[in-house]
Coordinates of C-alpha atoms in Angstrom, one line a residue:
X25 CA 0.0 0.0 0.0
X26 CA 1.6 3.4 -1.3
X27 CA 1.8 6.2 1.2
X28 CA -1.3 8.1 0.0
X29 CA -3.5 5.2 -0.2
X30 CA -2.4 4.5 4.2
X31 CA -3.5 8.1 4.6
X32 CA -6.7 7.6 2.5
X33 CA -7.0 5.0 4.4
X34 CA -6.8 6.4 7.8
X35 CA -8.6 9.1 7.1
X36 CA -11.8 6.8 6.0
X37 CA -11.6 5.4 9.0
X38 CA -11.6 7.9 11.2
X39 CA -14.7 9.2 9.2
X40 CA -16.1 5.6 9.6
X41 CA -15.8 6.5 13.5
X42 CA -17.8 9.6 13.0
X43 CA -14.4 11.5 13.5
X44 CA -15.2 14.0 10.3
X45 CA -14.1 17.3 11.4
X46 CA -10.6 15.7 12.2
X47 CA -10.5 13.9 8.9
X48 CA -11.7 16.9 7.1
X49 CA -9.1 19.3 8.7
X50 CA -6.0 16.1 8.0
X51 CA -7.0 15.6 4.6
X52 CA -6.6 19.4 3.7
X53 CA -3.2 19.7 5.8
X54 CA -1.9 16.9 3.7
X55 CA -3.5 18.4 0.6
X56 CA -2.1 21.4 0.7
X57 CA 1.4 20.0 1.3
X58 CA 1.1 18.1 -1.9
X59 CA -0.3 21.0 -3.5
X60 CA 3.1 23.4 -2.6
X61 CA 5.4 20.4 -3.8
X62 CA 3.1 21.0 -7.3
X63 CA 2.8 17.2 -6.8
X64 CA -0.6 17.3 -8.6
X65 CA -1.6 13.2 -8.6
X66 CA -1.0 13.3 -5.0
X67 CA -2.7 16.0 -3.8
X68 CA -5.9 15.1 -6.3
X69 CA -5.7 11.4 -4.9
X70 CA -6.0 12.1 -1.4
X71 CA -8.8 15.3 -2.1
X72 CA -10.9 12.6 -3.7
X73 CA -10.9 9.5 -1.7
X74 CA -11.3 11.9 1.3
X75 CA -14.6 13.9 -0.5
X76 CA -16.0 10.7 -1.5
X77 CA -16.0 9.2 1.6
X78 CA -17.0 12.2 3.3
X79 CA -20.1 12.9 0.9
X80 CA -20.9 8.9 1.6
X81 CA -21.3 9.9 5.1
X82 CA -23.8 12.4 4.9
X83 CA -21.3 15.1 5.2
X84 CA -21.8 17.2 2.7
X85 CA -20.3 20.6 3.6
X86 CA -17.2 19.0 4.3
X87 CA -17.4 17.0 1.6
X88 CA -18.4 19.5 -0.9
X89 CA -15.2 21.8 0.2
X90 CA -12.8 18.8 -0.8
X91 CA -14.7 19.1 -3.9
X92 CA -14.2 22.7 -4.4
X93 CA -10.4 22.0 -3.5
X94 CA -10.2 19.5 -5.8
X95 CA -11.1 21.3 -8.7
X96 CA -9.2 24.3 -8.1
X97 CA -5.8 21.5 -8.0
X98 CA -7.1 20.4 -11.2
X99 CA -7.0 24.3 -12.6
X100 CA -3.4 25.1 -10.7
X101 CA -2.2 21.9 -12.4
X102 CA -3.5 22.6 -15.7
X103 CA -5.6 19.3 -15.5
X104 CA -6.4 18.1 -18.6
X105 CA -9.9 17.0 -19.5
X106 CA -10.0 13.7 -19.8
X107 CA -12.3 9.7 -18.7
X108 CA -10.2 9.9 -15.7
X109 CA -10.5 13.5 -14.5
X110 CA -14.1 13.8 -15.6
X111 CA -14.5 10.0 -13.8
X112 CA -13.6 11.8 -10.3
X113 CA -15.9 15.0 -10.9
X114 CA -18.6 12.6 -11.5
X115 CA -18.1 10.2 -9.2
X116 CA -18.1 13.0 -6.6
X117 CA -21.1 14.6 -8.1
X118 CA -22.8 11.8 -8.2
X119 CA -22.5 11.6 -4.2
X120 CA -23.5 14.8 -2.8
X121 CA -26.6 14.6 -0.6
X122 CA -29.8 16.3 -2.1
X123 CA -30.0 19.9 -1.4
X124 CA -26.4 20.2 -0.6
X125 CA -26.1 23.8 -0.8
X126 CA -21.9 23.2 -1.6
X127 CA -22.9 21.3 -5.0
X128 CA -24.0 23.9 -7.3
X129 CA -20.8 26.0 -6.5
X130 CA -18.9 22.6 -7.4
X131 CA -20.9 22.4 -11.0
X132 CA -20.0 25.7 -11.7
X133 CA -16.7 25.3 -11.1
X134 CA -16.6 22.3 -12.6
X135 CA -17.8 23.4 -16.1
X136 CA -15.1 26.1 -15.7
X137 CA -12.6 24.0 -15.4
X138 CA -13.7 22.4 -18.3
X139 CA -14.1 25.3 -20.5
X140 CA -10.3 26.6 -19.9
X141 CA -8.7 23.3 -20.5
X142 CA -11.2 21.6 -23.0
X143 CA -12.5 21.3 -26.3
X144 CA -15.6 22.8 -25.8
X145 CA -16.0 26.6 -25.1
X146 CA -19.7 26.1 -23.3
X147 CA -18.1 23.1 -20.9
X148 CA -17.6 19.5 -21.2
X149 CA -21.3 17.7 -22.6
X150 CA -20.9 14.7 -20.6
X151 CA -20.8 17.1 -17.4
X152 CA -23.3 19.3 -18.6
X153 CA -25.4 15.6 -19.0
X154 CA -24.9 14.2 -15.5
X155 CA -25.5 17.6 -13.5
X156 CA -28.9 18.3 -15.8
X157 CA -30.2 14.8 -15.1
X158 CA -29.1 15.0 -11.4
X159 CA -30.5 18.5 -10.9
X160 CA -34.4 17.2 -13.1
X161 CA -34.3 14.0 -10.4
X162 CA -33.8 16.5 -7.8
X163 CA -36.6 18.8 -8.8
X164 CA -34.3 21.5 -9.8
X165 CA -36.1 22.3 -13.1
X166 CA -34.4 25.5 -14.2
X167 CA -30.6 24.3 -13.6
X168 CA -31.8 20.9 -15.1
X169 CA -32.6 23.1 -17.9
X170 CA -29.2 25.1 -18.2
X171 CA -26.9 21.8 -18.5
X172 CA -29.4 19.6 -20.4
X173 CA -29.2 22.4 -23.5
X174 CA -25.6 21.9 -23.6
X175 CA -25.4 18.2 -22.8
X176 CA -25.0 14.9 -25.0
X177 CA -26.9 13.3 -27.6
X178 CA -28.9 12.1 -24.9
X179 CA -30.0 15.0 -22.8
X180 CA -32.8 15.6 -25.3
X181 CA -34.9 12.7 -24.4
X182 CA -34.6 13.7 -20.5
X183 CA -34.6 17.5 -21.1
X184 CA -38.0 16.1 -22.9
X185 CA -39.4 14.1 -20.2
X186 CA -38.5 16.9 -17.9
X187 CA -40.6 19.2 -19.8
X188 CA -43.9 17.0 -20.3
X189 CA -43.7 16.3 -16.4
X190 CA -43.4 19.8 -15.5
X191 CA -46.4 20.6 -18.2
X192 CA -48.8 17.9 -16.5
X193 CA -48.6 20.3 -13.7
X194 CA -50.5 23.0 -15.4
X195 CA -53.3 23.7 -17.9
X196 CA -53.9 21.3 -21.0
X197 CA -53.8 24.6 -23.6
X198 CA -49.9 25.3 -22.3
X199 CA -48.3 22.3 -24.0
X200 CA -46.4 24.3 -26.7
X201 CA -45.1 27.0 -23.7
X202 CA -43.1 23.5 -21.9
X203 CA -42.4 22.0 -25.9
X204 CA -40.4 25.2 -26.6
X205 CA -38.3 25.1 -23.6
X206 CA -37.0 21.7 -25.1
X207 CA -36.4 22.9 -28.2
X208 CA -35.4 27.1 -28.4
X209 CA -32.3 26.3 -26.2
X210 CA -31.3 23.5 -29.0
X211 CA -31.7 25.8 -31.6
X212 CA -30.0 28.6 -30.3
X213 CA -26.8 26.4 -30.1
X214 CA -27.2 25.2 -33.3
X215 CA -28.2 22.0 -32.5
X216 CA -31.4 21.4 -34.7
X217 CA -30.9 16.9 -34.5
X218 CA -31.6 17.4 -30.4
X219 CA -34.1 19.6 -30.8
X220 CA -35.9 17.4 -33.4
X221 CA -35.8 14.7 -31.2
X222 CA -36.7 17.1 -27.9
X223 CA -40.2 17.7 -30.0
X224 CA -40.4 13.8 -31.0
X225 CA -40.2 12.6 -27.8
X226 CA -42.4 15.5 -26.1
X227 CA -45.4 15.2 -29.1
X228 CA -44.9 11.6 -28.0
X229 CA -45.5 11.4 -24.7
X230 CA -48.5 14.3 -25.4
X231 CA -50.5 12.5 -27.8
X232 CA -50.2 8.9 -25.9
X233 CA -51.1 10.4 -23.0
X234 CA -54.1 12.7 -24.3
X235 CA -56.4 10.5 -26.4
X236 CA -58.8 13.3 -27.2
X237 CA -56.1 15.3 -28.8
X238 CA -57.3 14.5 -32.0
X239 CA -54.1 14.6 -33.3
X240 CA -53.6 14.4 -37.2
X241 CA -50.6 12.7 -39.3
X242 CA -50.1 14.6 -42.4
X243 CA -47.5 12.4 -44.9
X244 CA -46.0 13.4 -47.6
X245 CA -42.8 12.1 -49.2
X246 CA -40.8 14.8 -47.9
X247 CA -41.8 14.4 -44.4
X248 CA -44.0 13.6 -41.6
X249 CA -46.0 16.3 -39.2
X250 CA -48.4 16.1 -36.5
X251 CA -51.0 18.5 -35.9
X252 CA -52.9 19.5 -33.1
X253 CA -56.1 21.0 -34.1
X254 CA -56.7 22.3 -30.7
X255 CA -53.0 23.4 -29.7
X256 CA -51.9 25.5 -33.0
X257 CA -48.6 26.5 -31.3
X258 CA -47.7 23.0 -31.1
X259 CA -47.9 23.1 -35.0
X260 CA -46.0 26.7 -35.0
X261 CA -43.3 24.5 -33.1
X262 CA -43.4 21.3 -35.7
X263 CA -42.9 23.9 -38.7
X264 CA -40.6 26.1 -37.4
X265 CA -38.2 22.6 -37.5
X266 CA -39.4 21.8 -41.0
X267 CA -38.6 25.1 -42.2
X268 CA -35.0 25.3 -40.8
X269 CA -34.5 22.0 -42.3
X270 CA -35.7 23.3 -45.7
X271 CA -33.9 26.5 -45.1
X272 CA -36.8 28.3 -46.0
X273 CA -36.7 31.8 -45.0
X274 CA -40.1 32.6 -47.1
X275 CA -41.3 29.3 -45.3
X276 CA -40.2 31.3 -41.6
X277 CA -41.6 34.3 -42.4
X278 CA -45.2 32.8 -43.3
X279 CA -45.2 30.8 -40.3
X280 CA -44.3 33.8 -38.1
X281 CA -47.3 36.1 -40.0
X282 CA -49.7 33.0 -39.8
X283 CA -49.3 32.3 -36.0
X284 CA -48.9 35.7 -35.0
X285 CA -51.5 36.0 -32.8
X286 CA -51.0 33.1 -30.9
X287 CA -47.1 34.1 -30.4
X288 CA -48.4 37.5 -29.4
X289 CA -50.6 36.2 -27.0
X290 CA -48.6 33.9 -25.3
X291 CA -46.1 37.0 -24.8
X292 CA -42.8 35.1 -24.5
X293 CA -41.6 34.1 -27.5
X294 CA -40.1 37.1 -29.3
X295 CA -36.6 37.3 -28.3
X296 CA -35.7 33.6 -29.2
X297 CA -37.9 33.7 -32.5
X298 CA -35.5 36.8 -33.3
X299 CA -32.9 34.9 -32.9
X300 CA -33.4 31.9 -34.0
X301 CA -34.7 34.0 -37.7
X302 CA -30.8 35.6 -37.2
X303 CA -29.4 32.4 -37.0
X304 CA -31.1 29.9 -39.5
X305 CA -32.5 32.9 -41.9
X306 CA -30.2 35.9 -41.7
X307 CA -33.3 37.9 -40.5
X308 CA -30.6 40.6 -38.7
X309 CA -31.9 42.2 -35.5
X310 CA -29.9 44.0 -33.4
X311 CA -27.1 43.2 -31.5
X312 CA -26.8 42.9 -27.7
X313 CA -24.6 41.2 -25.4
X314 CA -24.0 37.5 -25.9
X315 CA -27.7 36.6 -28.0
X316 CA -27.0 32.6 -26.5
X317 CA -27.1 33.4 -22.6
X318 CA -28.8 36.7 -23.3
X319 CA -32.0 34.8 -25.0
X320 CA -31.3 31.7 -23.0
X321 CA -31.3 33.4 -19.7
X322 CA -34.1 35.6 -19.9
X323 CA -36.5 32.8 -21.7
X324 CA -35.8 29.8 -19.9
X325 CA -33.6 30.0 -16.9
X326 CA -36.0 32.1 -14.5
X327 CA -37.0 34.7 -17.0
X328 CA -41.0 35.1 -17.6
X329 CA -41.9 31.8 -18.0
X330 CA -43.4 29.0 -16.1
X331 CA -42.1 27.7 -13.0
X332 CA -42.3 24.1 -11.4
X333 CA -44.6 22.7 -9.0
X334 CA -42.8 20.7 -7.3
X335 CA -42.1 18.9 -2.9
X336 CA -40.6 22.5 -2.3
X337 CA -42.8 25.5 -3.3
X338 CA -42.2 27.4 -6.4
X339 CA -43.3 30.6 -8.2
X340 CA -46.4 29.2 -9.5
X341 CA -46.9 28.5 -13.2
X342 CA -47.5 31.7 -15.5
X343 CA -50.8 31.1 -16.6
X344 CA -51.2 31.8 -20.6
X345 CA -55.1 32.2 -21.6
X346 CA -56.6 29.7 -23.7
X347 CA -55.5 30.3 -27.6
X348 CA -58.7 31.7 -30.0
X349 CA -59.6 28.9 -32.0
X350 CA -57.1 27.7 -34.4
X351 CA -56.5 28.4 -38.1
X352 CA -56.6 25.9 -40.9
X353 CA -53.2 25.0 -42.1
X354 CA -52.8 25.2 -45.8

């Protein structure tokens, strides 16, 4: 046994006896000695067996700041991101106790570590993954909805399943309000595959779970659309992908004139749609600030729109009146 793994190993113990504050306070002695020897491996090895096996106890505070002083060993030793390094921030992650106040500082941190030293300039997708699913399991809704948009090829189907849960919570009419917040965020990172499958999965669980939908399957050999006579912004939502597919600015433009009522109405919508004409249609509008987090921030992370109802009271769900009865598609 090397000589970090006997002081993991003590150190586990004494948590093991309940001892935490001492283990706590040892680990970060012999941390920080690592740490001014620059010995990096060392000083990361003995930060994580001693977080994990404080988090496994229950103790997330001092858990969670073994966390934090992992990560910042990572960013003083220009950590590379990699399975392994990425394995320990998950692994950790994984283990903090719900409602850990400690965590959310962690998953910042940890997506900036992984901006600076990765490939990817909005953080690591495989972080951005674990942390959105964790947060949606822990009734977190609107940071679910922040790392989801900028997850895996997966994180569609649960920022999906997130949505259509949250929607069940409020009124029937407000089904294309939830769909969009599975698919605006896609398509303002340019990611119109996840956002298709965002509205698949969502129309999916919609129409399977609401028989007298009436929805309608209109074929042709071009492609496939459903449409909800009762719900036209639901159709808005299924053309607006069909059109950015076709890269049919004339196509956009008749969509935005025909629904304009209901997008109006619903009072929400305009800054993405602006953007999303920018970015698909070269419909310029002005510039502001950074147009992702700008539009991304103000439209889905806590910014007008509707707000879970879930164990812990939240702002309650921004009604939107029922929609004047729908026009005829052409």
């Amino acid at each position: 046994m090397s000589k970090i793994e006997k002081t993991i190993a003590r150190q586990q113990e004494k948590i093991s006896e309940g001892q935490f504050y001492e283990a706590h306070q040892q680990l970060r002695v012999v941390a920080s000695r690592y740490v001014k020897q620059e010995n990096w491996v060392a000083a990361i090895d003995i930060l994580y067996g001693g977080a994990l096996a404080l988090l496994k106890a229950g103790q997330g505070g001092s858990g969670g700041d073994l966390c934090l002083f992992m990560v910042d060993v990572y960013g003083k030793g220009a950590v590379d991101v990699g399975p392994e390094s990425k394995g320990k921030l998950l692994a950790l992650l994984r283990a903090f106790p719900p409602e850990e106040p400690t965590k959310k500082r962690f998953v910042d941190e940890m997506m900036a570590w992984s901006i600076k030293f990765g490939e990817y300039e909005n953080g690591n997708p495989e972080l951005h993954h674990v942390a959105g699913t964790l947060y949606a399991e822990e009734s977190e809704p609107y940071e679910a909805e922040r790392h989801l948009a900028l997850g895996t090829k997966d994180s569609p189907e649960q920022l999906a399943r997130l949505e259509y849960e949250w929607y069940t919570q409020d009124d029937s009419h407000t089904a294309a309000l939830y769909a969009a917040r599975a698919v605006f965020p896609y398509l303002l990172t340019g990611n119109l595959r996840s956002a298709n499958k965002a509205l698949l999965i969502f129309n999916s669980r919609l129409t399977s779970s609401n028989k007298s939908l009436g929805v309608q399957e209109v074929s042709s050999t071009s492609c496939d659309v459903r449409v909800f006579p009762v719900l036209p912004l639901m159709n808005f939502l299924g053309l607006l992908l069909l059109a950015i597919q076709r890269n049919g600015a004339d196509l956009y433009r008749q969509l935005a004139k025909h629904y304009a009522v209901h997008i109006k109405e619903l009072g929400m919508w305009d800054d993405a749609l602006a953007q999303i004409g920018e970015l698909y249609f070269g419909i310029k509008i002005p510039k502001q600030g950074n147009p992702l987090f700008d539009i991304m921030g103000s439209m889905l992370f806590g910014g007008g729109g509707a707000s879970p109802k879930s164990s812990t009271p939240k702002a309650k769900p921004k009604k939107v009146e029922a929609p004047p009865p729908p026009v005829d598609l052409d």
